[in-house]
Amino acid sequence: MQLEKDCRSLIGHTDVDEGINRRNFIQTAVGVGFAAAALPVFAQSVIKTDTKGLSAGVVSLDINGQKVPLYYAQPEGKSNLPVILVISEIFGVHEHIADVARRFAKLGYLALAPELFVRQGDASKYTSIAELMKEVISKVPDAQVMSDLDAVVAWAGKNGGDLQRLGITGFCWGGRITWMYAVHNPAVKAGVAWYGRLSGDASALTPKHPMDIAASLKTPVLGLYGAKDTGISVESVKKMEAALAQGHSHSAFNIYENSGHAFHADYRASYVEADAKDGWSRCVAWMKANGVA
């Protein structure tokens, strides 16, 4: 399975620092700690964004009878905020994704990270990538994800968000979803996809992939990819660029020659600080340039 290959490429199983208790990092709640399958955590490079000046936490959305946890972060006491959807990797909304949401909130956004795997299982509890992929991720339908994100957007509009300034960004699994939701919801003004899968086999759960919708895409999406990614080749990025050229979305790519997959994941061995910082700067600038600020 290509998605499993893509996600496996972010894993660098080297030992965590001596003296660090593994249990200290295990996720115990949405946005707190790290998913078991993501361990070991490289504590020395983990970025920690505080909540000073922010309102942040978890709310539960009732979506068609299903309780969906939603991590939110926003400037405290503010409203009429630009909205950014933050879509997780296969590990769900663990500490890294919550921190990314807080980073956006510090910039003035209402940042929302929904737990999109909740119907299929608890992604945080699986200890291996293979088991997580088989038991949870492979069972998540695109239609379900699109519907859940629509509900999150609707919630944002009723809770201080300005839906005229709606953006989306996502990582790995969430990078693919960024492309797909940008074409699903025309209200999205801009997207930034971090090393998300671009092509794959059609199935009942994933009938289309970014390559298939590229020509019809109208939302500008910035793709941030690593040239050394063993799961997503530079050739596939070039094919996506050609497909996008058949449309009018004004999407673009930036390829990092020294990075592989998951170069933004500061808790992983795959983290490349210089490229992660550059990508973050480009992400923020892309949102602003396209009306999400």
Short mmCIF file of C-alpha atoms in Angstrom, two decimals:
data_model
loop_
_atom_site.label_atom_id
_atom_site.label_comp_id
_atom_site.label_asym_id
_atom_site.label_seq_id
_atom_site.Cartn_x
_atom_site.Cartn_y
_atom_site.Cartn_z
CA MET A 1 0.00 0.00 0.00
CA GLN A 2 1.49 3.32 -1.10
CA LEU A 3 0.17 5.32 1.87
CA GLU A 4 1.81 2.93 4.29
CA LYS A 5 5.08 3.28 2.38
CA ASP A 6 4.82 7.07 2.52
CA CYS A 7 4.16 7.08 6.23
CA ARG A 8 6.80 4.49 7.02
CA SER A 9 9.38 6.76 5.43
CA LEU A 10 9.00 9.27 8.25
CA ILE A 11 10.00 6.75 10.90
CA GLY A 12 13.58 6.79 12.10
CA HIS A 13 13.75 4.30 14.94
CA THR A 14 16.77 5.45 16.89
CA ASP A 15 16.96 5.56 20.65
CA VAL A 16 15.37 8.39 22.57
CA ASP A 17 17.65 10.39 24.88
CA GLU A 18 18.88 8.57 27.97
CA GLY A 19 16.96 9.48 31.10
CA ILE A 20 13.73 10.37 29.29
CA ASN A 21 10.82 8.24 30.39
CA ARG A 22 8.94 6.92 27.35
CA ARG A 23 5.65 7.15 29.23
CA ASN A 24 6.05 10.90 29.60
CA PHE A 25 5.43 11.27 25.88
CA ILE A 26 2.53 8.89 25.31
CA GLN A 27 -0.67 10.63 24.31
CA THR A 28 -3.32 10.53 27.03
CA ALA A 29 -5.82 12.97 25.50
CA VAL A 30 -6.38 14.87 22.25
CA GLY A 31 -3.53 17.35 21.79
CA VAL A 32 -1.57 16.06 24.79
CA GLY A 33 1.52 13.88 24.44
CA PHE A 34 2.50 11.87 21.38
CA ALA A 35 0.85 8.90 19.71
CA ALA A 36 2.41 5.58 20.72
CA ALA A 37 3.33 4.69 17.13
CA ALA A 38 5.23 7.98 16.80
CA LEU A 39 7.70 7.11 19.56
CA PRO A 40 10.56 7.52 20.26
CA VAL A 41 10.32 11.30 20.49
CA PHE A 42 13.39 13.44 19.89
CA ALA A 43 12.85 15.77 22.80
CA GLN A 44 15.80 18.02 21.99
CA SER A 45 14.15 19.34 18.82
CA VAL A 46 10.50 19.48 19.91
CA ILE A 47 9.05 22.98 19.60
CA LYS A 48 6.77 23.94 22.49
CA THR A 49 4.39 26.85 21.95
CA ASP A 50 2.78 28.15 25.11
CA THR A 51 -0.81 29.30 25.55
CA LYS A 52 -0.02 32.77 26.88
CA GLY A 53 -2.55 35.14 25.35
CA LEU A 54 -4.48 32.23 23.86
CA SER A 55 -7.65 30.32 24.48
CA ALA A 56 -6.94 26.68 23.67
CA GLY A 57 -8.43 23.30 24.43
CA VAL A 58 -10.76 20.60 23.17
CA VAL A 59 -14.44 20.76 22.34
CA SER A 60 -16.65 17.91 21.18
CA LEU A 61 -18.67 18.33 18.01
CA ASP A 62 -21.75 16.21 17.42
CA ILE A 63 -21.55 15.26 13.74
CA ASN A 64 -24.38 13.00 12.63
CA GLY A 65 -24.53 11.44 16.08
CA GLN A 66 -20.77 10.96 16.40
CA LYS A 67 -18.77 12.91 18.98
CA VAL A 68 -15.73 14.30 17.18
CA PRO A 69 -12.99 15.88 19.35
CA LEU A 70 -11.74 19.21 18.03
CA TYR A 71 -8.59 20.88 19.30
CA TYR A 72 -8.82 24.66 18.97
CA ALA A 73 -6.47 27.56 19.63
CA GLN A 74 -7.13 31.27 19.15
CA PRO A 75 -6.16 34.67 20.51
CA GLU A 76 -7.97 35.09 23.81
CA GLY A 77 -11.02 37.31 23.71
CA LYS A 78 -10.86 37.90 19.96
CA SER A 79 -13.45 37.23 17.27
CA ASN A 80 -13.86 37.66 13.52
CA LEU A 81 -10.66 35.66 13.10
CA PRO A 82 -9.23 34.07 9.97
CA VAL A 83 -9.72 30.30 10.16
CA ILE A 84 -7.10 27.66 9.52
CA LEU A 85 -7.82 23.93 9.47
CA VAL A 86 -4.83 21.89 10.67
CA ILE A 87 -4.98 18.31 9.41
CA SER A 88 -2.93 15.66 11.17
CA GLU A 89 -0.66 12.90 10.01
CA ILE A 90 -1.76 9.29 10.59
CA PHE A 91 -1.04 9.72 14.33
CA GLY A 92 -4.08 11.92 14.87
CA VAL A 93 -4.22 15.11 16.90
CA HIS A 94 -1.29 14.60 19.22
CA GLU A 95 1.05 17.18 20.74
CA HIS A 96 2.78 18.19 17.50
CA ILE A 97 -0.48 19.00 15.71
CA ALA A 98 -1.79 20.89 18.74
CA ASP A 99 1.43 22.88 18.83
CA VAL A 100 1.09 23.79 15.15
CA ALA A 101 -2.43 25.04 15.93
CA ARG A 102 -1.04 27.20 18.75
CA ARG A 103 1.60 28.60 16.40
CA PHE A 104 -1.17 29.77 14.08
CA ALA A 105 -3.17 31.15 17.00
CA LYS A 106 -0.16 33.24 18.02
CA LEU A 107 -0.38 34.78 14.53
CA GLY A 108 -4.02 35.71 15.01
CA TYR A 109 -5.85 32.67 13.63
CA LEU A 110 -8.66 30.51 14.90
CA ALA A 111 -6.83 27.22 14.37
CA LEU A 112 -8.83 23.99 14.37
CA ALA A 113 -7.48 20.43 14.41
CA PRO A 114 -10.23 17.78 14.32
CA GLU A 115 -9.68 14.13 15.28
CA LEU A 116 -10.74 12.66 11.95
CA PHE A 117 -10.12 8.99 12.78
CA VAL A 118 -12.43 8.77 15.79
CA ARG A 119 -15.05 6.55 14.11
CA GLN A 120 -12.44 3.96 13.09
CA GLY A 121 -10.45 3.88 16.32
CA ASP A 122 -8.03 5.65 18.63
CA ALA A 123 -4.93 6.34 16.53
CA SER A 124 -2.94 7.35 19.59
CA LYS A 125 -2.99 3.88 21.17
CA TYR A 126 -1.51 1.76 18.37
CA THR A 127 2.15 0.95 18.90
CA SER A 128 3.12 0.14 15.32
CA ILE A 129 2.67 1.95 12.03
CA ALA A 130 1.58 -1.23 10.25
CA GLU A 131 -1.15 -2.00 12.78
CA LEU A 132 -2.35 1.61 12.82
CA MET A 133 -2.55 1.65 9.02
CA LYS A 134 -4.39 -1.66 8.85
CA GLU A 135 -6.85 -1.16 11.69
CA VAL A 136 -7.63 2.55 11.43
CA ILE A 137 -6.25 4.66 8.58
CA SER A 138 -7.08 2.28 5.74
CA LYS A 139 -10.73 2.31 6.85
CA VAL A 140 -11.27 6.09 6.76
CA PRO A 141 -13.44 7.18 3.80
CA ASP A 142 -12.69 10.46 2.06
CA ALA A 143 -16.42 11.27 2.10
CA GLN A 144 -16.44 11.03 5.89
CA VAL A 145 -13.44 13.34 6.17
CA MET A 146 -14.96 15.91 3.83
CA SER A 147 -18.22 15.87 5.79
CA ASP A 148 -16.45 16.21 9.13
CA LEU A 149 -14.40 19.14 7.86
CA ASP A 150 -17.56 20.80 6.57
CA ALA A 151 -18.98 20.51 10.09
CA VAL A 152 -15.81 21.97 11.61
CA VAL A 153 -16.00 24.92 9.22
CA ALA A 154 -19.64 25.48 10.14
CA TRP A 155 -18.70 25.42 13.84
CA ALA A 156 -15.95 27.96 13.19
CA GLY A 157 -18.44 30.33 11.59
CA LYS A 158 -20.55 30.24 14.75
CA ASN A 159 -17.60 30.58 17.14
CA GLY A 160 -15.61 33.63 16.15
CA GLY A 161 -14.29 32.59 12.76
CA ASP A 162 -14.47 34.63 9.58
CA LEU A 163 -15.25 32.11 6.85
CA GLN A 164 -14.32 34.63 4.19
CA ARG A 165 -10.76 33.95 5.32
CA LEU A 166 -10.58 30.16 5.41
CA GLY A 167 -7.41 28.19 4.87
CA ILE A 168 -6.22 24.61 5.31
CA THR A 169 -2.87 22.95 5.91
CA GLY A 170 -1.94 19.36 6.60
CA PHE A 171 0.94 16.95 7.00
CA CYS A 172 1.52 13.54 5.33
CA TRP A 173 -1.99 11.98 5.43
CA GLY A 174 -3.26 15.48 6.10
CA GLY A 175 -1.27 16.84 3.17
CA ARG A 176 -3.30 14.68 0.80
CA ILE A 177 -6.50 15.78 2.53
CA THR A 178 -5.45 19.41 2.06
CA TRP A 179 -5.50 18.96 -1.71
CA MET A 180 -8.79 17.06 -1.62
CA TYR A 181 -10.64 19.46 0.67
CA ALA A 182 -9.45 22.47 -1.32
CA VAL A 183 -11.33 21.16 -4.33
CA HIS A 184 -14.29 19.93 -2.23
CA ASN A 185 -14.99 23.27 -0.55
CA PRO A 186 -14.79 26.34 -2.81
CA ALA A 187 -14.87 28.58 0.28
CA VAL A 188 -11.26 27.61 1.02
CA LYS A 189 -9.08 30.54 -0.03
CA ALA A 190 -5.69 28.83 0.24
CA GLY A 191 -4.03 25.58 1.22
CA VAL A 192 -0.56 24.37 2.11
CA ALA A 193 0.10 20.63 1.69
CA TRP A 194 3.15 19.23 3.44
CA TYR A 195 4.43 16.06 1.73
CA GLY A 196 0.98 14.63 1.08
CA ARG A 197 0.48 11.70 -1.28
CA LEU A 198 -0.40 12.83 -4.81
CA SER A 199 -1.53 9.67 -6.58
CA GLY A 200 -2.78 6.18 -5.87
CA ASP A 201 -5.25 3.48 -6.79
CA ALA A 202 -8.93 4.34 -6.79
CA SER A 203 -11.08 2.55 -4.22
CA ALA A 204 -14.52 2.87 -2.68
CA LEU A 205 -13.05 4.82 0.23
CA THR A 206 -10.60 6.92 -1.82
CA PRO A 207 -12.12 7.22 -5.29
CA LYS A 208 -9.84 10.06 -6.33
CA HIS A 209 -6.44 11.47 -5.46
CA PRO A 210 -4.85 14.92 -5.85
CA MET A 211 -3.51 14.10 -9.33
CA ASP A 212 -7.07 13.35 -10.45
CA ILE A 213 -8.51 16.67 -9.30
CA ALA A 214 -5.56 18.91 -10.17
CA ALA A 215 -7.00 20.37 -13.36
CA SER A 216 -10.32 21.25 -11.70
CA LEU A 217 -8.74 22.79 -8.61
CA LYS A 218 -9.43 26.50 -8.24
CA THR A 219 -7.92 27.13 -4.81
CA PRO A 220 -4.19 28.00 -4.75
CA VAL A 221 -2.33 25.25 -2.90
CA LEU A 222 1.34 25.35 -2.02
CA GLY A 223 3.00 21.93 -1.93
CA LEU A 224 6.04 21.53 0.34
CA TYR A 225 7.90 18.32 -0.48
CA GLY A 226 11.28 16.70 0.10
CA ALA A 227 13.46 15.54 -2.78
CA LYS A 228 14.68 12.60 -0.69
CA ASP A 229 11.18 11.38 0.16
CA THR A 230 11.25 7.65 -0.58
CA GLY A 231 7.46 7.45 -0.77
CA ILE A 232 6.69 10.52 -2.89
CA SER A 233 9.11 10.95 -5.75
CA VAL A 234 10.15 14.20 -7.39
CA GLU A 235 8.84 12.66 -10.61
CA SER A 236 5.35 12.42 -9.10
CA VAL A 237 5.58 16.06 -8.02
CA LYS A 238 6.50 17.03 -11.57
CA LYS A 239 3.51 15.07 -12.89
CA MET A 240 1.28 16.92 -10.42
CA GLU A 241 2.70 20.22 -11.61
CA ALA A 242 1.84 19.28 -15.19
CA ALA A 243 -1.68 18.30 -14.18
CA LEU A 244 -2.13 21.58 -12.29
CA ALA A 245 -0.97 23.48 -15.36
CA GLN A 246 -4.12 22.24 -17.12
CA GLY A 247 -6.18 24.31 -14.66
CA HIS A 248 -6.13 27.79 -13.17
CA SER A 249 -5.52 27.37 -9.45
CA HIS A 250 -2.09 29.08 -9.48
CA SER A 251 -0.82 26.35 -7.18
CA ALA A 252 2.92 25.89 -6.71
CA PHE A 253 5.54 23.61 -5.20
CA ASN A 254 8.72 24.07 -3.25
CA ILE A 255 10.99 21.03 -3.19
CA TYR A 256 13.63 20.77 -0.47
CA GLU A 257 16.70 19.05 -1.86
CA ASN A 258 18.12 18.03 1.53
CA SER A 259 14.92 16.73 3.07
CA GLY A 260 12.94 13.53 2.95
CA HIS A 261 9.46 12.86 4.28
CA ALA A 262 8.16 14.58 7.43
CA PHE A 263 10.89 17.22 7.54
CA HIS A 264 8.58 19.51 9.53
CA ALA A 265 7.95 16.90 12.26
CA ASP A 266 10.17 18.34 15.00
CA TYR A 267 9.64 15.29 17.23
CA ARG A 268 11.04 12.86 14.61
CA ALA A 269 14.49 11.91 13.36
CA SER A 270 13.27 13.10 9.95
CA TYR A 271 13.16 16.73 11.12
CA VAL A 272 15.27 19.18 9.13
CA GLU A 273 15.25 22.44 11.05
CA ALA A 274 16.28 24.82 8.26
CA ASP A 275 13.75 23.44 5.79
CA ALA A 276 11.00 23.24 8.40
CA LYS A 277 11.50 26.90 9.28
CA ASP A 278 11.60 27.91 5.64
CA GLY A 279 8.47 25.89 4.94
CA TRP A 280 6.67 27.49 7.86
CA SER A 281 7.59 30.97 6.60
CA ARG A 282 6.35 30.06 3.12
CA CYS A 283 3.15 28.61 4.58
CA VAL A 284 2.35 31.78 6.53
CA ALA A 285 3.22 34.02 3.59
CA TRP A 286 1.09 31.90 1.21
CA MET A 287 -1.93 32.24 3.48
CA LYS A 288 -1.51 35.99 3.72
CA ALA A 289 -0.95 36.43 0.00
CA ASN A 290 -4.16 34.55 -0.75
CA GLY A 291 -6.47 36.29 1.67
CA VAL A 292 -6.22 34.08 4.76
CA ALA A 293 -4.90 36.52 7.36
#
